[in-house]
């Protein structure tokens, strides 16, 4: 892995710099902020990446983060030192002494070339993970990680292209492998690590031309190693052609930058979102980890032995047959780790082995564990899981939880608090640090899956979840309300039947605040597939009656809309006066219509009075025909010819000619009315009309 000539500043020093900068008099004024940045003599790329608006906390956090991660040539002053020296000009004693002392410390760090100075604790601080959390396997990363068989290929792909997609089954170690790659890039080459567990990449790839490059540069700054955890989630891009075009551009731009990008995704999601439209290009950048191929028997045994050495269960030491018994029953690392950690207090090995069947299905095991928790602890986990979808900060979660306790949402619970609940559930919750603070999240998606099973099976917990969702929905904070909607949709079947369920949901969709309304509608579109069938019918009736065509188009492109709504909505979109909507219909023929070549709606698009829409529909239809060249669709070819587009658009004429030539070469019987088309070659716009054929 190459050295970017950059030493990452430890997290503790960056936090100290943020605190000092916040004490600079007048730093809350944008004019002073701009002057401070200019006096630091930053280059244009760094200046443009730092917004001068927003809160003081956000500004200082972004400044320190960007400076700490920015590339600088050997022998030059680190940008964070420059900003601290510039701040001295605005500050009187004694703060100026603190700033200069910190600048000298940072200079010494940057001058050091010994990779041994980069510790795992510093790495976890940089990544925003709690290095003291017993439940976190990352605190033992260097002791327990065993590389999968595809590891060398993953490293080679990442080094060559600066990006790799790690695709695979649940629990096979995708996340652990990604974090280990971040650690190697940090400890050996000085790349600052960053973990982004959101759908930012999917949103960026759906960005319209012109803004895409700017958003990409902000998401993937130089000298940073970024891990994107399941960025596609359940989201399908709003506009397939733009998504595919931007994905190609993304790969090219990342390859040209001084950064590394690691993307993990479950196979089912990756194949649905990417492979169908991008297989030939992306598959070369993906490495698959499956239960059958990721680890040999010897590797699984080594994983089990390392976790035994790490957790020191009371049933050790054990003969070799016990390790074999564990790995034969649990063929994936996460299941092995969970079994050993959760049975560490059992003194007898045979008794521990009787627990093995429960760890074959992790979600079921977590469901069993959650059922043993108190009602208030279960509700706490629900709050953490739901609010982490919007990265809600700890103080806000604390206020909501304590208010729920006082309001009786959990019934009579005795003495409890946020800190008491967090302490008792440390095995289930991890801390994720961010630029301006941090948030708690469940340690693994399977915990949330197990919690879901309990929510639906226990009427008391169902009622608690309803009350908590209502409390979040009544919040004045947009992020909390958006998280509430996420939780509402995840449990739409039990929320919808509550007396207030439909009213609260419609308050989201019709909120007077534009940002809330847009966020609610976009969340419904992206999560519609999770809504139970019983709740979809009234939802579809509601959106059909209240949404405009642009939102309905997004719904059609992303959500599994059933008949008769699908046919009615498509008909409405075809009749709209909005050229943008009809253009997007034309660009997504293959996605919206089951049989584009024989659908009457496609004829309407081919004959649309707006020339660009008609041309786009023709190109989309030709794309569909090109996917099946061995079985020519004469009806579609005849339709393209009858529209007259082939005589007025040279590109369409040439593509039609290529289809007919391919059909003739494969000895397909060409209909008599289309035979003249194979004899008349279209004009070549690159050839002079005076030339003879």
XYZ file of C-alpha atoms in Angstrom:
693
model
C 0.000 0.000 0.000
C 1.506 3.285 -1.082
C 2.484 6.041 1.315
C 0.630 9.332 0.700
C 3.331 11.190 2.672
C 0.719 12.067 5.267
C 0.563 11.363 8.990
C -2.911 11.271 10.461
C -3.313 13.468 13.537
C -4.557 11.412 16.524
C -8.167 11.993 17.507
C -7.326 13.402 20.961
C -5.191 16.152 19.400
C -7.849 17.013 16.833
C -10.422 17.332 19.616
C -8.063 19.627 21.526
C -7.626 21.808 18.423
C -11.417 22.042 18.028
C -11.845 23.171 21.625
C -9.154 25.827 21.280
C -10.504 27.176 17.996
C -13.971 27.541 19.489
C -12.444 29.932 22.029
C -11.134 32.287 19.321
C -13.062 35.588 19.808
C -15.480 36.329 16.993
C -15.157 32.963 15.264
C -18.951 32.791 15.005
C -18.789 35.550 12.345
C -18.423 34.355 8.751
C -16.159 37.279 7.825
C -13.619 36.340 10.476
C -13.830 32.680 9.520
C -13.010 33.473 5.898
C -10.103 35.721 6.967
C -8.776 32.991 9.239
C -8.775 30.461 6.420
C -7.121 32.852 3.994
C -4.422 33.850 6.482
C -3.564 30.182 6.867
C -2.547 30.241 3.163
C -4.515 27.123 2.240
C -4.629 25.956 -1.347
C -7.849 26.370 -3.317
C -8.990 22.744 -2.920
C -8.842 22.924 0.850
C -10.440 26.372 1.033
C -13.345 25.307 -1.157
C -14.024 22.242 0.990
C -14.652 24.225 4.195
C -18.040 25.997 4.523
C -17.898 29.208 6.551
C -21.587 29.173 7.552
C -23.274 27.148 10.276
C -22.685 26.759 13.986
C -19.331 27.393 15.644
C -19.077 23.740 16.685
C -19.693 22.514 13.139
C -17.276 25.011 11.609
C -14.422 24.149 13.982
C -15.033 20.429 13.588
C -14.961 20.641 9.788
C -11.880 22.892 9.760
C -9.870 20.583 11.989
C -11.068 17.452 10.212
C -10.295 18.766 6.709
C -6.905 20.130 7.783
C -5.937 16.915 9.544
C -6.835 14.831 6.503
C -5.432 17.115 3.814
C -2.367 16.047 1.862
C 0.781 18.109 2.182
C 4.168 17.585 0.589
C 7.094 16.386 2.735
C 8.898 19.294 4.375
C 5.910 21.641 4.278
C 3.871 22.761 7.257
C 0.748 20.667 7.972
C -2.491 22.607 7.266
C -3.684 22.158 10.859
C -0.517 23.874 12.058
C -1.162 26.738 9.612
C -4.686 27.303 10.887
C -3.496 27.298 14.499
C -0.741 29.795 13.720
C -3.255 32.006 11.900
C -5.586 31.802 14.905
C -2.817 33.187 17.132
C -3.159 36.518 15.291
C -6.778 36.767 16.471
C -6.205 35.698 20.080
C -4.553 37.273 23.079
C -2.671 35.646 25.936
C -2.844 32.975 27.265
C -4.705 31.109 24.488
C -2.061 32.010 21.910
C 0.486 29.996 23.903
C -1.790 26.944 23.902
C -2.339 27.228 20.157
C 1.390 27.476 19.407
C 2.203 24.578 21.724
C -0.400 22.420 19.985
C 0.993 23.451 16.581
C 4.456 22.299 17.651
C 3.058 18.951 18.811
C 1.307 18.449 15.482
C 4.499 19.368 13.602
C 6.369 16.697 15.527
C 3.706 14.113 14.646
C 3.854 15.009 10.960
C 7.656 14.799 10.956
C 7.655 11.293 12.388
C 7.949 8.430 9.906
C 7.673 5.480 12.283
C 4.493 3.550 11.629
C 4.835 1.962 15.079
C 3.532 5.251 16.539
C 0.117 4.635 15.011
C -1.673 2.556 17.618
C -4.940 0.676 17.441
C -6.333 2.992 20.114
C -5.540 6.020 17.928
C -7.156 4.233 14.975
C -10.371 3.558 16.907
C -10.425 7.191 18.059
C -10.018 8.338 14.455
C -12.807 6.026 13.350
C -15.108 7.218 16.130
C -15.444 3.799 17.784
C -15.379 3.350 21.544
C -12.046 1.638 22.255
C -13.191 0.698 25.765
C -16.391 -1.125 24.716
C -16.149 -4.785 25.732
C -18.782 -5.776 23.168
C -16.817 -4.279 20.294
C -14.778 -6.887 18.374
C -12.767 -4.031 16.847
C -10.888 -3.472 20.105
C -9.338 -6.918 19.500
C -8.938 -6.446 15.758
C -5.232 -7.220 15.578
C -5.643 -10.335 17.737
C -8.670 -12.061 16.224
C -8.779 -11.102 12.528
C -8.167 -13.968 10.107
C -8.157 -12.879 6.451
C -10.643 -14.615 4.137
C -9.321 -16.504 1.132
C -10.144 -13.564 -1.152
C -8.159 -11.085 0.967
C -5.159 -10.742 -1.372
C -7.489 -10.133 -4.323
C -9.386 -7.520 -2.306
C -6.142 -5.703 -1.434
C -4.896 -5.858 -5.029
C -8.180 -4.487 -6.391
C -8.194 -1.677 -3.837
C -4.612 -0.722 -4.604
C -5.086 -0.796 -8.360
C -8.443 0.982 -8.616
C -8.602 2.785 -5.222
C -12.032 1.179 -4.682
C -13.302 -2.314 -3.982
C -16.798 -3.758 -3.471
C -16.874 -6.542 -0.848
C -20.091 -8.414 -1.560
C -21.366 -11.439 0.298
C -23.648 -13.322 2.630
C -24.610 -12.062 6.093
C -22.167 -12.711 8.960
C -19.195 -13.817 6.785
C -16.980 -10.928 7.898
C -17.520 -8.168 5.315
C -17.488 -5.371 7.901
C -14.594 -6.861 9.884
C -12.535 -7.197 6.695
C -13.325 -3.606 5.717
C -12.282 -2.256 9.123
C -9.073 -4.295 9.012
C -8.273 -2.765 5.616
C -8.810 0.703 7.112
C -6.421 -0.216 9.939
C -3.714 -1.355 7.502
C -4.106 1.824 5.431
C -3.894 3.923 8.587
C -1.031 2.149 10.329
C 1.173 1.582 7.281
C 0.389 4.512 4.997
C -1.203 7.189 7.170
C -4.603 7.328 5.473
C -7.151 8.815 7.885
C -10.022 6.335 8.336
C -13.706 7.200 8.006
C -16.761 4.961 8.399
C -19.906 6.103 6.609
C -22.861 3.832 7.428
C -25.481 5.611 5.375
C -26.826 5.833 1.859
C -24.703 8.838 0.888
C -23.077 7.011 -2.033
C -26.440 5.990 -3.475
C -27.709 9.568 -3.159
C -24.529 10.946 -4.729
C -24.792 8.538 -7.649
C -28.313 9.794 -8.328
C -27.152 13.433 -8.421
C -27.817 15.393 -11.580
C -24.859 16.265 -13.836
C -22.869 19.297 -12.734
C -23.261 18.740 -8.995
C -21.966 15.173 -8.994
C -18.248 16.003 -9.012
C -18.636 18.514 -6.166
C -20.537 16.075 -3.975
C -18.056 13.309 -4.757
C -15.055 15.466 -3.788
C -16.668 16.277 -0.422
C -17.583 12.658 0.248
C -14.137 11.311 -0.702
C -11.427 13.798 0.292
C -7.773 13.067 -0.466
C -5.626 11.088 1.970
C -8.643 9.381 3.477
C -9.689 5.723 3.539
C -13.488 5.567 3.528
C -15.613 2.584 4.430
C -19.178 2.700 3.085
C -21.313 0.151 4.922
C -24.247 -1.088 2.834
C -24.598 2.280 1.053
C -27.256 1.005 -1.326
C -29.445 -0.346 1.455
C -32.911 -0.933 0.077
C -32.646 2.054 -2.230
C -32.915 1.695 -5.970
C -31.639 4.736 -7.888
C -34.309 7.178 -8.939
C -32.969 7.418 -12.474
C -31.179 4.299 -13.696
C -29.267 5.902 -16.625
C -27.893 8.724 -14.456
C -27.034 6.264 -11.711
C -25.073 4.012 -14.078
C -23.339 6.953 -15.760
C -22.370 8.423 -12.395
C -21.168 5.061 -11.094
C -18.736 4.821 -14.002
C -17.638 8.395 -13.358
C -17.328 7.659 -9.632
C -14.919 4.807 -10.302
C -12.833 6.954 -12.649
C -12.688 9.917 -10.256
C -11.817 7.817 -7.208
C -9.051 6.090 -9.172
C -7.547 9.518 -9.877
C -7.718 10.747 -6.255
C -5.423 10.093 -3.298
C -8.008 8.089 -1.393
C -9.222 4.526 -0.904
C -12.882 3.472 -0.843
C -14.170 0.163 0.545
C -17.831 -0.677 -0.059
C -19.651 -3.616 1.522
C -23.060 -4.884 0.516
C -25.177 -7.966 0.973
C -25.256 -9.991 -2.238
C -29.026 -9.775 -2.669
C -28.986 -5.965 -2.487
C -25.865 -5.509 -4.622
C -27.143 -7.811 -7.355
C -30.520 -6.087 -7.447
C -29.193 -2.533 -7.548
C -25.952 -2.926 -9.479
C -25.508 -6.137 -11.394
C -28.621 -5.944 -13.544
C -27.530 -2.685 -15.155
C -23.805 -2.649 -14.574
C -22.544 -6.213 -14.405
C -19.738 -6.181 -16.956
C -18.067 -3.096 -15.488
C -18.562 -3.453 -11.752
C -18.012 -7.170 -11.323
C -14.291 -6.650 -11.954
C -14.171 -4.452 -8.851
C -16.121 -6.761 -6.546
C -14.940 -9.653 -4.426
C -17.502 -12.083 -3.047
C -17.429 -13.628 0.399
C -19.815 -16.561 0.720
C -20.319 -19.166 3.399
C -18.885 -21.850 1.120
C -15.819 -20.011 -0.188
C -14.709 -17.329 2.277
C -12.858 -19.556 4.774
C -11.286 -22.999 4.773
C -11.883 -25.378 7.643
C -8.441 -24.537 9.023
C -9.187 -20.805 8.878
C -12.478 -21.231 10.737
C -10.714 -23.283 13.386
C -8.130 -20.511 13.749
C -10.899 -17.917 14.108
C -12.505 -19.959 16.885
C -9.163 -20.454 18.657
C -8.423 -16.713 18.531
C -11.828 -15.795 19.988
C -11.345 -18.380 22.739
C -7.990 -16.781 23.562
C -9.602 -13.318 23.446
C -12.685 -13.962 25.633
C -11.164 -16.675 27.897
C -14.452 -18.542 28.558
C -14.661 -20.516 31.796
C -15.079 -23.754 29.832
C -11.470 -23.586 28.612
C -9.000 -25.186 28.082
C -10.634 -27.562 25.649
C -9.509 -30.461 23.469
C -9.290 -29.877 19.663
C -12.551 -31.718 19.007
C -14.461 -28.873 20.703
C -13.119 -26.292 18.214
C -14.056 -28.612 15.356
C -17.523 -29.092 16.818
C -18.023 -25.301 17.015
C -16.894 -24.525 13.459
C -18.809 -27.464 11.948
C -21.996 -26.135 13.510
C -21.260 -22.443 12.871
C -19.472 -21.967 9.513
C -19.279 -18.144 9.624
C -17.097 -15.922 11.874
C -19.773 -13.728 13.427
C -21.760 -16.712 14.698
C -18.570 -18.215 16.160
C -17.666 -14.951 17.909
C -21.160 -14.514 19.367
C -21.312 -18.097 20.661
C -17.932 -17.903 22.415
C -18.592 -14.469 23.904
C -22.089 -15.314 25.153
C -21.098 -18.647 26.727
C -17.962 -17.374 28.449
C -19.563 -17.599 31.913
C -20.569 -21.282 31.529
C -18.087 -23.486 33.438
C -18.727 -26.797 31.663
C -17.786 -27.223 27.991
C -20.469 -29.839 27.298
C -23.132 -27.507 28.643
C -21.759 -24.711 26.411
C -21.915 -26.977 23.361
C -25.625 -27.619 23.964
C -26.138 -23.927 23.118
C -24.637 -24.291 19.622
C -27.932 -24.854 17.712
C -29.249 -21.509 18.934
C -26.416 -19.648 17.225
C -27.012 -20.986 13.717
C -29.645 -18.311 13.180
C -28.235 -15.146 14.732
C -31.481 -13.187 14.451
C -33.354 -15.906 16.359
C -30.670 -15.974 19.041
C -30.797 -12.211 19.452
C -34.581 -12.452 19.571
C -34.290 -14.969 22.437
C -31.878 -12.664 24.276
C -34.065 -9.588 23.794
C -37.098 -11.463 25.169
C -35.182 -11.924 28.434
C -34.654 -8.162 28.842
C -36.982 -5.925 30.805
C -39.593 -3.899 28.924
C -37.707 -0.653 29.506
C -34.479 -2.192 28.147
C -36.304 -3.436 25.051
C -37.730 0.042 24.525
C -34.266 1.550 24.925
C -32.933 -0.708 22.157
C -35.824 0.339 19.919
C -35.036 4.025 20.474
C -31.336 3.492 19.720
C -32.054 1.443 16.584
C -34.589 3.920 15.234
C -32.751 7.162 16.033
C -29.420 5.860 14.728
C -30.949 5.831 11.224
C -30.604 9.631 11.313
C -27.428 9.732 13.478
C -29.309 11.463 16.313
C -26.888 12.636 18.993
C -26.670 11.100 22.471
C -28.120 14.103 24.332
C -31.280 14.043 22.217
C -31.724 10.298 22.740
C -31.188 10.813 26.464
C -33.898 13.500 26.608
C -36.371 11.339 24.673
C -35.720 8.260 26.807
C -35.937 10.092 30.119
C -39.148 11.839 28.971
C -40.608 8.459 27.997
C -39.778 7.105 31.467
C -41.419 10.105 33.162
C -44.399 9.928 30.808
C -45.117 6.298 31.638
C -44.430 4.946 28.134
C -42.844 1.835 29.712
C -45.363 1.496 32.508
C -44.061 1.402 36.081
C -40.299 0.813 35.830
C -38.937 1.949 39.169
C -35.633 3.807 39.215
C -33.916 3.944 35.834
C -32.197 6.396 33.515
C -30.480 6.603 30.144
C -27.085 5.857 31.709
C -28.409 2.872 33.683
C -30.014 1.378 30.567
C -26.899 2.013 28.474
C -24.704 0.354 31.089
C -26.860 -2.773 31.263
C -27.002 -3.090 27.448
C -23.348 -2.483 26.606
C -23.187 -5.851 24.785
C -25.762 -4.639 22.264
C -24.830 -1.000 21.653
C -21.767 0.651 20.110
C -20.703 4.286 19.965
C -20.001 5.935 16.596
C -18.140 9.242 16.779
C -18.750 12.008 14.223
C -17.263 15.414 13.483
C -19.615 17.225 15.821
C -20.285 14.543 18.406
C -21.559 11.036 17.876
C -24.447 8.622 18.257
C -25.209 5.144 19.561
C -26.263 2.306 17.265
C -26.945 -1.394 17.652
C -23.817 -3.488 17.311
C -25.147 -5.601 14.428
C -28.203 -5.549 12.107
C -29.206 -8.981 13.409
C -29.923 -7.449 16.819
C -32.524 -5.196 15.202
C -33.969 -8.192 13.340
C -34.268 -10.076 16.629
C -35.852 -7.018 18.265
C -38.394 -6.815 15.430
C -39.511 -10.362 16.123
C -40.124 -9.474 19.756
C -42.025 -6.297 18.843
C -44.492 -8.291 16.760
C -44.807 -11.175 19.229
C -45.235 -9.283 22.511
C -48.358 -7.074 22.838
C -46.810 -5.108 25.706
C -43.684 -4.279 23.666
C -45.885 -3.468 20.663
C -47.662 -0.823 22.729
C -44.348 0.576 24.022
C -43.051 0.884 20.462
C -46.235 2.673 19.412
C -45.883 5.172 22.257
C -42.220 5.811 21.491
C -42.981 6.305 17.792
C -45.699 8.789 18.685
C -43.330 10.626 21.049
C -40.665 10.903 18.299
C -43.270 11.987 15.769
C -44.278 14.873 18.046
C -40.678 16.141 18.280
C -39.823 19.579 16.916
C -36.516 18.286 15.484
C -36.601 17.295 11.812
C -34.066 14.480 12.271
C -36.060 12.888 15.079
C -39.275 13.119 13.069
C -37.554 11.547 10.069
C -36.303 8.705 12.269
C -39.826 8.284 13.631
C -41.098 7.866 10.104
C -38.403 5.243 9.464
C -39.600 3.323 12.530
C -43.229 3.826 11.513
C -42.626 2.261 8.113
C -40.596 -0.609 9.561
C -43.603 -1.535 11.699
C -46.315 -0.104 9.484
C -48.657 -3.036 10.093
C -48.845 -2.412 13.841
C -48.657 1.391 13.561
C -51.375 1.647 10.956
C -53.899 -0.077 13.220
C -53.322 2.362 16.085
C -56.154 4.939 16.462
C -53.747 7.765 15.694
C -51.586 5.840 13.166
C -52.961 7.042 9.833
C -53.415 10.603 11.053
C -49.822 10.905 12.312
C -48.477 9.393 9.114
C -50.416 11.856 6.969
C -49.140 14.677 9.149
C -45.658 13.645 8.000
C -46.595 13.500 4.334
C -48.463 16.831 4.397
C -46.244 18.703 6.862
C -46.291 22.492 6.337
C -42.491 22.455 6.540
C -41.173 21.667 3.041
C -38.059 19.856 4.291
C -40.103 17.568 6.539
C -42.642 16.895 3.809
C -39.974 16.023 1.240
C -38.070 13.847 3.711
C -41.283 11.995 4.597
C -42.233 11.324 0.999
C -38.717 10.224 0.039
C -38.586 7.928 3.071
C -41.915 6.367 2.114
C -40.664 5.808 -1.439
C -37.390 4.187 -0.397
C -38.939 2.038 2.367
C -42.207 1.153 0.634
C -41.015 -2.421 0.068
C -40.919 -2.924 3.854
C -44.540 -1.849 4.310
C -46.813 -4.877 4.900
C -49.392 -5.592 2.208
C -52.286 -4.696 4.513
C -50.988 -1.132 4.844
C -50.014 -0.614 1.194
C -53.546 -0.302 -0.187
C -54.613 2.729 1.901
C -51.169 4.267 1.361
C -51.416 3.925 -2.416
C -54.939 5.344 -2.388
C -53.670 8.301 -0.393
C -50.579 9.086 -2.492
C -52.465 8.659 -5.768
C -54.955 11.265 -4.628
C -52.479 13.779 -3.162
C -49.055 13.529 -4.874
C -47.922 15.296 -8.022
C -46.495 13.454 -11.016
C -42.839 13.896 -10.053
C -43.261 12.153 -6.729
C -45.425 9.480 -8.348
C -42.660 8.863 -10.891
C -40.121 8.292 -8.107
C -42.566 5.918 -6.440
C -42.944 3.927 -9.678
C -39.193 3.734 -10.243
C -38.343 2.526 -6.759
C -41.315 0.978 -4.965
C -43.048 -2.352 -5.690
C -46.376 -0.853 -6.813
C -48.989 -3.475 -7.671
C -51.895 -3.365 -10.081
C -54.272 -1.642 -10.563
C -52.352 1.349 -9.176
C -49.358 0.683 -11.397
C -51.397 0.914 -14.587
C -53.388 3.952 -13.428
C -50.299 5.872 -12.289
C -48.381 5.120 -15.496
C -51.347 6.353 -17.501
C -51.396 9.572 -15.510
C -47.650 10.044 -16.022
C -48.016 9.571 -19.774
C -50.756 12.236 -19.851
C -48.863 14.820 -17.811
C -47.906 18.196 -19.243
C -44.566 17.918 -17.393
C -41.901 17.194 -20.019
C -39.423 16.209 -17.290
C -41.660 13.365 -16.139
C -42.268 12.042 -19.666
C -38.531 12.293 -20.393
C -37.757 10.162 -17.311
C -40.363 7.641 -18.424
C -38.602 7.433 -21.781
C -35.202 6.980 -20.139
C -36.449 4.098 -17.975
C -38.470 2.007 -20.400
C -36.803 -1.241 -19.397
C -37.412 -0.551 -15.699
C -41.017 0.660 -15.900
C -42.529 -1.545 -18.600
C -42.485 -5.339 -18.518
C -42.480 -5.654 -22.299
C -41.473 -2.278 -23.773
C -41.424 -3.545 -27.341
C -45.111 -4.496 -27.236
C -46.551 -1.975 -24.765
C -48.954 0.594 -26.289
C -47.644 3.201 -23.855
C -44.230 3.057 -25.525
C -45.799 4.064 -28.855
C -47.091 7.198 -27.158
C -43.575 8.076 -26.008
C -42.129 7.357 -29.468
C -44.594 9.804 -30.967
C -44.319 12.405 -28.202
C -44.487 15.969 -29.615
C -41.289 16.826 -27.713
C -38.509 15.604 -30.003
C -36.031 14.850 -27.213
C -38.551 12.587 -25.450
C -39.304 10.676 -28.647
C -35.592 10.205 -29.411
C -34.876 9.051 -25.840
C -37.742 6.532 -25.996
C -36.431 5.195 -29.310
C -32.935 4.795 -27.882
C -34.351 3.046 -24.818
C -36.339 0.659 -26.999
C -33.255 -0.053 -29.099
C -31.351 -0.808 -25.897
C -33.996 -3.383 -24.996
C -33.852 -4.926 -28.482
C -30.064 -5.044 -28.296
C -30.247 -7.233 -25.219
C -31.891 -9.996 -27.271
C -30.238 -9.853 -30.713
C -30.754 -13.558 -31.390
C -34.556 -13.196 -31.379
C -35.453 -10.044 -33.342
C -38.666 -8.331 -32.277
C -40.120 -7.440 -35.665
C -43.092 -5.625 -34.121
C -40.774 -3.250 -32.264
C -38.561 -2.699 -35.321
C -41.656 -2.006 -37.422
C -42.866 0.432 -34.746
C -39.554 2.320 -34.783
C -39.679 2.538 -38.565
C -43.300 3.732 -38.641
C -42.563 6.645 -36.272
C -40.217 8.125 -38.878
C -37.429 8.550 -36.333
C -35.085 6.399 -38.421
C -35.282 8.856 -41.310
C -34.654 11.943 -39.171
C -32.168 10.719 -36.553
C -28.971 9.192 -38.018
C -28.030 7.439 -34.765
C -31.358 5.590 -34.652
C -31.056 4.733 -38.344
C -27.631 3.203 -37.848
C -28.727 1.189 -34.805
C -31.765 -0.124 -36.676
C -29.553 -1.075 -39.599
C -27.204 -2.926 -37.234
C -30.125 -4.913 -35.805
C -31.383 -5.865 -39.252
C -27.895 -6.763 -40.443
C -27.397 -9.000 -37.395
C -30.752 -10.661 -38.084
C -29.821 -11.245 -41.728
C -26.431 -12.711 -40.732
C -28.121 -15.180 -38.381
C -30.429 -16.314 -41.192
C -33.518 -14.959 -39.471
C -36.504 -14.672 -41.787
C -37.116 -10.938 -42.236
C -40.774 -9.940 -42.828
C -41.497 -8.796 -46.362
C -42.507 -5.264 -45.342
C -39.166 -4.777 -43.543
C -36.978 -6.324 -46.204
C -36.476 -2.993 -48.089
C -34.884 -1.566 -44.947
C -32.045 -4.081 -45.186
C -31.297 -2.987 -48.750
C -31.145 0.750 -48.117
C -28.217 1.701 -45.949
C -28.729 4.930 -43.973
C -26.610 7.951 -44.814
C -23.315 8.272 -42.955
C -23.066 11.813 -41.559
C -19.267 11.498 -41.555
C -19.084 10.847 -45.302
C -19.246 13.537 -47.998
C -22.365 13.405 -50.155
C -20.184 13.685 -53.253
C -18.437 10.387 -52.523
C -19.537 7.250 -54.314
C -20.382 4.203 -52.176
